[in-house]
Amino acid sequence: VTNLAQDVVSDRARILTRPTTLAFGSTNTFLYKTRPGYGASVVTLRVLREDQTEVLSTTMAEISPGLGIYEQTLVADWGTNSFIISCADPLASDSMIVTVTAGGPLESVPGMIQAVALQLESVESQVTNITRIVQGMGGVDLSGVMSGIDAIRADIAGIGETDLSALDRMVGEMGTVADDASRNTFFGRLARLERMISSAGGSAADAAKKAQTAKTEAANAASGIQGLKAEIAKGDVQAALARLDEIKSALAAAQKQVDEIPQVVRLGTLYDQLRYMAERIEELAKSGGWEYLVNLEEPAEGEGKGVAEDAIMVLNRNMEEVRGSLSFMQKLMDKMVYEPVVTEQLLAAP
């Protein structure tokens, strides 16, 4: 199992920032994607000469909890030559070769733009999945089962004839804990919701806990419904009523956990990542001699935690701003790097 886990992580681990050349003295941010959750001093970055002698060794910090992308900024002041950049964690590593040249700072631009673009893609994916979580909440509902429990309680308390087929219908509506996302039962719909939550990354970690607790409570209720049949069959009214109270309490607890899922999704981490990207774009502009401001909207008070329609709309507008700024900066840098040689320049050449 350990070997398999190491192989899987090895396939995932990679350096995201992969420039082929760095300008001597330039400041460069390196990003390394691997397993999330490593603490301080665990993920390392080393600079080696081609003969494997070490030039520099430092550690990398996770950009945002649960993202699995680690960052370190270095000044390329090791001399003009080829060097090996190596990033490693306890289970995996990746390396690449870069050449430090005496050229200007624009030589590192492609890697910086690629790093921001990759992070933006990750945020877009998380926002999409968070939106799906909100849209998928409607079907994860136990109100029908709870209404049926109330009806059965009235029958038992009135010592009337109890409709046992109603219990069977409730069991069918709830399904079983093992139901997968394809089943149109409560547990099946909950499985679909859990899959969406899993795809939303670290910002939905608390939501995943809520979904798991809801499953546990609903399983207790489903088990109680099965036990209720036996007590009704024996004619034990008091035991049946007590069992009904337990079932309804478990159902209410399960529904409460489901209803609270949107409240615990941490959108603030996504806002933070967009701010970080905006800062990288503005730094990139300064390296070319421009002043450029990425106009991000600040979330209203309370929008950093919990999913609300307005908060997601602000996130989407901010992503569009970052995307447009990144595209503009790419064109601006391309124009500067690949500026055509005009006739006057040729005539003036020695």
mmCIF file of C-alpha atoms in Angstrom, residues 147-334:
data_model
loop_
_atom_site.group_PDB
_atom_site.id
_atom_site.type_symbol
_atom_site.label_atom_id
_atom_site.label_comp_id
_atom_site.label_asym_id
_atom_site.label_seq_id
_atom_site.Cartn_x
_atom_site.Cartn_y
_atom_site.Cartn_z
ATOM 1 C CA SER A 147 -43.877 13.880 7.621
ATOM 2 C CA GLY A 148 -44.426 10.142 7.283
ATOM 3 C CA ILE A 149 -42.999 9.581 10.751
ATOM 4 C CA ASP A 150 -45.474 12.121 12.177
ATOM 5 C CA ALA A 151 -48.377 10.320 10.491
ATOM 6 C CA ILE A 152 -47.311 6.944 11.907
ATOM 7 C CA ARG A 153 -46.908 8.473 15.374
ATOM 8 C CA ALA A 154 -50.496 9.745 15.186
ATOM 9 C CA ASP A 155 -51.706 6.251 14.231
ATOM 10 C CA ILE A 156 -49.827 4.574 17.090
ATOM 11 C CA ALA A 157 -50.780 7.191 19.703
ATOM 12 C CA GLY A 158 -54.429 6.902 18.651
ATOM 13 C CA ILE A 159 -54.160 3.104 18.817
ATOM 14 C CA GLY A 160 -55.345 2.984 15.240
ATOM 15 C CA GLU A 161 -54.253 0.696 12.452
ATOM 16 C CA THR A 162 -50.653 1.436 11.491
ATOM 17 C CA ASP A 163 -49.797 1.405 7.796
ATOM 18 C CA LEU A 164 -46.592 -0.660 7.704
ATOM 19 C CA SER A 165 -46.323 -0.139 3.946
ATOM 20 C CA ALA A 166 -45.645 3.542 4.722
ATOM 21 C CA LEU A 167 -42.537 2.432 6.607
ATOM 22 C CA ASP A 168 -41.433 0.446 3.570
ATOM 23 C CA ARG A 169 -41.879 3.521 1.386
ATOM 24 C CA MET A 170 -39.721 5.561 3.777
ATOM 25 C CA VAL A 171 -37.000 2.931 3.704
ATOM 26 C CA GLY A 172 -37.141 2.973 -0.098
ATOM 27 C CA GLU A 173 -36.971 6.762 -0.223
ATOM 28 C CA MET A 174 -33.953 6.856 2.074
ATOM 29 C CA GLY A 175 -32.148 3.921 0.443
ATOM 30 C CA THR A 176 -29.014 2.523 2.082
ATOM 31 C CA VAL A 177 -25.689 3.981 3.139
ATOM 32 C CA ALA A 178 -24.035 2.021 0.323
ATOM 33 C CA ASP A 179 -26.092 3.754 -2.411
ATOM 34 C CA ASP A 180 -23.862 5.421 -4.993
ATOM 35 C CA ALA A 181 -24.462 8.722 -6.797
ATOM 36 C CA SER A 182 -26.558 7.025 -9.508
ATOM 37 C CA ARG A 183 -29.363 6.081 -7.074
ATOM 38 C CA ASN A 184 -32.346 8.427 -6.709
ATOM 39 C CA THR A 185 -32.557 7.979 -2.936
ATOM 40 C CA PHE A 186 -31.580 10.262 -0.076
ATOM 41 C CA PHE A 187 -28.263 8.456 0.341
ATOM 42 C CA GLY A 188 -27.703 8.468 -3.440
ATOM 43 C CA ARG A 189 -28.323 12.221 -3.665
ATOM 44 C CA LEU A 190 -26.082 12.733 -0.645
ATOM 45 C CA ALA A 191 -23.369 10.718 -2.422
ATOM 46 C CA ARG A 192 -23.657 13.071 -5.425
ATOM 47 C CA LEU A 193 -23.336 16.058 -3.103
ATOM 48 C CA GLU A 194 -20.277 14.516 -1.425
ATOM 49 C CA ARG A 195 -18.658 14.021 -4.839
ATOM 50 C CA MET A 196 -19.177 17.712 -5.672
ATOM 51 C CA ILE A 197 -17.783 18.727 -2.277
ATOM 52 C CA SER A 198 -14.699 16.576 -2.845
ATOM 53 C CA SER A 199 -14.087 18.327 -6.181
ATOM 54 C CA ALA A 200 -14.282 21.764 -4.531
ATOM 55 C CA GLY A 201 -10.935 21.333 -2.787
ATOM 56 C CA GLY A 202 -9.801 22.713 0.551
ATOM 57 C CA SER A 203 -12.403 25.487 0.609
ATOM 58 C CA ALA A 204 -15.083 22.814 1.214
ATOM 59 C CA ALA A 205 -13.245 20.754 3.854
ATOM 60 C CA ASP A 206 -15.748 21.643 6.588
ATOM 61 C CA ALA A 207 -18.618 20.949 4.185
ATOM 62 C CA ALA A 208 -17.279 17.419 3.718
ATOM 63 C CA LYS A 209 -17.438 16.887 7.500
ATOM 64 C CA LYS A 210 -21.054 18.108 7.541
ATOM 65 C CA ALA A 211 -21.986 15.681 4.755
ATOM 66 C CA GLN A 212 -20.342 12.767 6.584
ATOM 67 C CA THR A 213 -22.189 13.604 9.829
ATOM 68 C CA ALA A 214 -25.460 13.845 7.899
ATOM 69 C CA LYS A 215 -24.839 10.367 6.480
ATOM 70 C CA THR A 216 -24.196 8.955 9.974
ATOM 71 C CA GLU A 217 -27.367 10.499 11.415
ATOM 72 C CA ALA A 218 -29.465 9.368 8.454
ATOM 73 C CA ALA A 219 -28.066 5.839 8.807
ATOM 74 C CA ASN A 220 -29.160 5.830 12.459
ATOM 75 C CA ALA A 221 -32.659 6.878 11.365
ATOM 76 C CA ALA A 222 -32.832 4.193 8.663
ATOM 77 C CA SER A 223 -31.774 1.554 11.164
ATOM 78 C CA GLY A 224 -34.385 2.811 13.608
ATOM 79 C CA ILE A 225 -37.169 2.499 11.010
ATOM 80 C CA GLN A 226 -36.314 -1.168 10.522
ATOM 81 C CA GLY A 227 -36.438 -1.733 14.313
ATOM 82 C CA LEU A 228 -39.749 0.111 14.554
ATOM 83 C CA LYS A 229 -41.473 -2.573 12.481
ATOM 84 C CA ALA A 230 -40.712 -5.229 15.090
ATOM 85 C CA GLU A 231 -41.986 -3.085 17.949
ATOM 86 C CA ILE A 232 -45.234 -2.319 16.102
ATOM 87 C CA ALA A 233 -45.669 -6.019 15.324
ATOM 88 C CA LYS A 234 -45.312 -6.841 19.051
ATOM 89 C CA GLY A 235 -47.870 -4.168 19.924
ATOM 90 C CA ASP A 236 -45.448 -2.390 22.266
ATOM 91 C CA VAL A 237 -46.865 1.129 21.950
ATOM 92 C CA GLN A 238 -44.508 2.849 24.396
ATOM 93 C CA ALA A 239 -41.401 1.330 22.823
ATOM 94 C CA ALA A 240 -42.676 2.237 19.361
ATOM 95 C CA LEU A 241 -43.325 5.856 20.363
ATOM 96 C CA ALA A 242 -39.878 6.138 21.945
ATOM 97 C CA ARG A 243 -38.338 4.677 18.801
ATOM 98 C CA LEU A 244 -40.247 7.190 16.654
ATOM 99 C CA ASP A 245 -38.830 10.057 18.721
ATOM 100 C CA GLU A 246 -35.307 8.701 18.186
ATOM 101 C CA ILE A 247 -35.885 8.353 14.434
ATOM 102 C CA LYS A 248 -37.264 11.871 14.075
ATOM 103 C CA SER A 249 -34.392 13.307 16.122
ATOM 104 C CA ALA A 250 -31.844 11.554 13.888
ATOM 105 C CA LEU A 251 -33.635 12.724 10.721
ATOM 106 C CA ALA A 252 -33.720 16.317 11.989
ATOM 107 C CA ALA A 253 -30.017 16.154 12.871
ATOM 108 C CA ALA A 254 -29.173 14.806 9.399
ATOM 109 C CA GLN A 255 -31.207 17.534 7.680
ATOM 110 C CA LYS A 256 -29.582 20.229 9.848
ATOM 111 C CA GLN A 257 -26.107 19.094 8.785
ATOM 112 C CA VAL A 258 -27.116 19.159 5.112
ATOM 113 C CA ASP A 259 -28.710 22.607 5.414
ATOM 114 C CA GLU A 260 -25.542 24.017 7.025
ATOM 115 C CA ILE A 261 -23.215 22.851 4.233
ATOM 116 C CA PRO A 262 -23.314 26.148 2.262
ATOM 117 C CA GLN A 263 -22.580 28.104 5.444
ATOM 118 C CA VAL A 264 -19.217 26.421 6.048
ATOM 119 C CA VAL A 265 -17.757 26.647 2.534
ATOM 120 C CA ARG A 266 -14.755 28.963 2.914
ATOM 121 C CA LEU A 267 -14.884 31.311 -0.051
ATOM 122 C CA GLY A 268 -12.309 33.525 1.662
ATOM 123 C CA THR A 269 -9.466 31.234 0.547
ATOM 124 C CA LEU A 270 -10.521 31.743 -3.078
ATOM 125 C CA TYR A 271 -10.608 35.516 -2.642
ATOM 126 C CA ASP A 272 -7.091 35.291 -1.146
ATOM 127 C CA GLN A 273 -5.808 33.319 -4.125
ATOM 128 C CA LEU A 274 -7.233 35.881 -6.563
ATOM 129 C CA ARG A 275 -5.575 38.704 -4.607
ATOM 130 C CA TYR A 276 -2.300 36.795 -4.753
ATOM 131 C CA MET A 277 -2.626 36.442 -8.544
ATOM 132 C CA ALA A 278 -3.415 40.138 -8.892
ATOM 133 C CA GLU A 279 -0.237 40.985 -6.960
ATOM 134 C CA ARG A 280 1.855 38.741 -9.251
ATOM 135 C CA ILE A 281 0.417 40.453 -12.336
ATOM 136 C CA GLU A 282 1.149 43.897 -10.904
ATOM 137 C CA GLU A 283 4.725 42.826 -10.064
ATOM 138 C CA LEU A 284 5.095 41.527 -13.601
ATOM 139 C CA ALA A 285 4.028 44.913 -14.971
ATOM 140 C CA LYS A 286 6.572 46.689 -12.779
ATOM 141 C CA SER A 287 9.338 44.424 -14.124
ATOM 142 C CA GLY A 288 8.559 45.863 -17.570
ATOM 143 C CA GLY A 289 8.485 49.441 -16.306
ATOM 144 C CA TRP A 290 4.696 49.897 -16.162
ATOM 145 C CA GLU A 291 2.249 50.717 -13.401
ATOM 146 C CA TYR A 292 -0.737 48.399 -13.725
ATOM 147 C CA LEU A 293 -3.595 47.898 -11.268
ATOM 148 C CA VAL A 294 -5.808 44.809 -11.210
ATOM 149 C CA ASN A 295 -9.216 46.057 -10.052
ATOM 150 C CA LEU A 296 -10.628 43.381 -7.750
ATOM 151 C CA GLU A 297 -13.876 43.786 -5.840
ATOM 152 C CA GLU A 298 -13.660 43.242 -2.104
ATOM 153 C CA PRO A 299 -16.306 40.855 -0.740
ATOM 154 C CA ALA A 300 -18.985 42.371 1.447
ATOM 155 C CA GLU A 301 -18.773 41.661 5.160
ATOM 156 C CA GLY A 302 -19.612 38.025 5.770
ATOM 157 C CA GLU A 303 -19.071 36.933 2.151
ATOM 158 C CA GLY A 304 -15.694 35.367 2.892
ATOM 159 C CA LYS A 305 -17.402 32.489 4.683
ATOM 160 C CA GLY A 306 -20.483 30.702 3.491
ATOM 161 C CA VAL A 307 -21.943 30.480 0.019
ATOM 162 C CA ALA A 308 -24.266 33.228 -1.102
ATOM 163 C CA GLU A 309 -25.289 34.124 -4.631
ATOM 164 C CA ASP A 310 -23.758 37.606 -4.332
ATOM 165 C CA ALA A 311 -20.452 36.197 -3.077
ATOM 166 C CA ILE A 312 -20.160 33.824 -6.030
ATOM 167 C CA MET A 313 -21.003 36.645 -8.442
ATOM 168 C CA VAL A 314 -18.171 38.755 -6.969
ATOM 169 C CA LEU A 315 -15.806 35.801 -7.300
ATOM 170 C CA ASN A 316 -16.772 35.342 -10.948
ATOM 171 C CA ARG A 317 -16.258 39.042 -11.701
ATOM 172 C CA ASN A 318 -12.856 38.957 -10.003
ATOM 173 C CA MET A 319 -11.851 35.903 -12.025
ATOM 174 C CA GLU A 320 -12.802 37.744 -15.225
ATOM 175 C CA GLU A 321 -10.688 40.718 -14.110
ATOM 176 C CA VAL A 322 -7.665 38.495 -13.427
ATOM 177 C CA ARG A 323 -8.159 36.616 -16.707
ATOM 178 C CA GLY A 324 -8.390 39.839 -18.702
ATOM 179 C CA SER A 325 -5.389 41.378 -16.918
ATOM 180 C CA LEU A 326 -3.335 38.258 -17.529
ATOM 181 C CA SER A 327 -4.222 38.265 -21.234
ATOM 182 C CA PHE A 328 -3.383 41.973 -21.535
ATOM 183 C CA MET A 329 -0.059 41.483 -19.743
ATOM 184 C CA GLN A 330 0.824 38.569 -22.027
ATOM 185 C CA LYS A 331 0.225 40.736 -25.105
ATOM 186 C CA LEU A 332 2.165 43.622 -23.589
ATOM 187 C CA MET A 333 5.153 41.446 -22.745
ATOM 188 C CA ASP A 334 5.076 39.741 -26.153
#
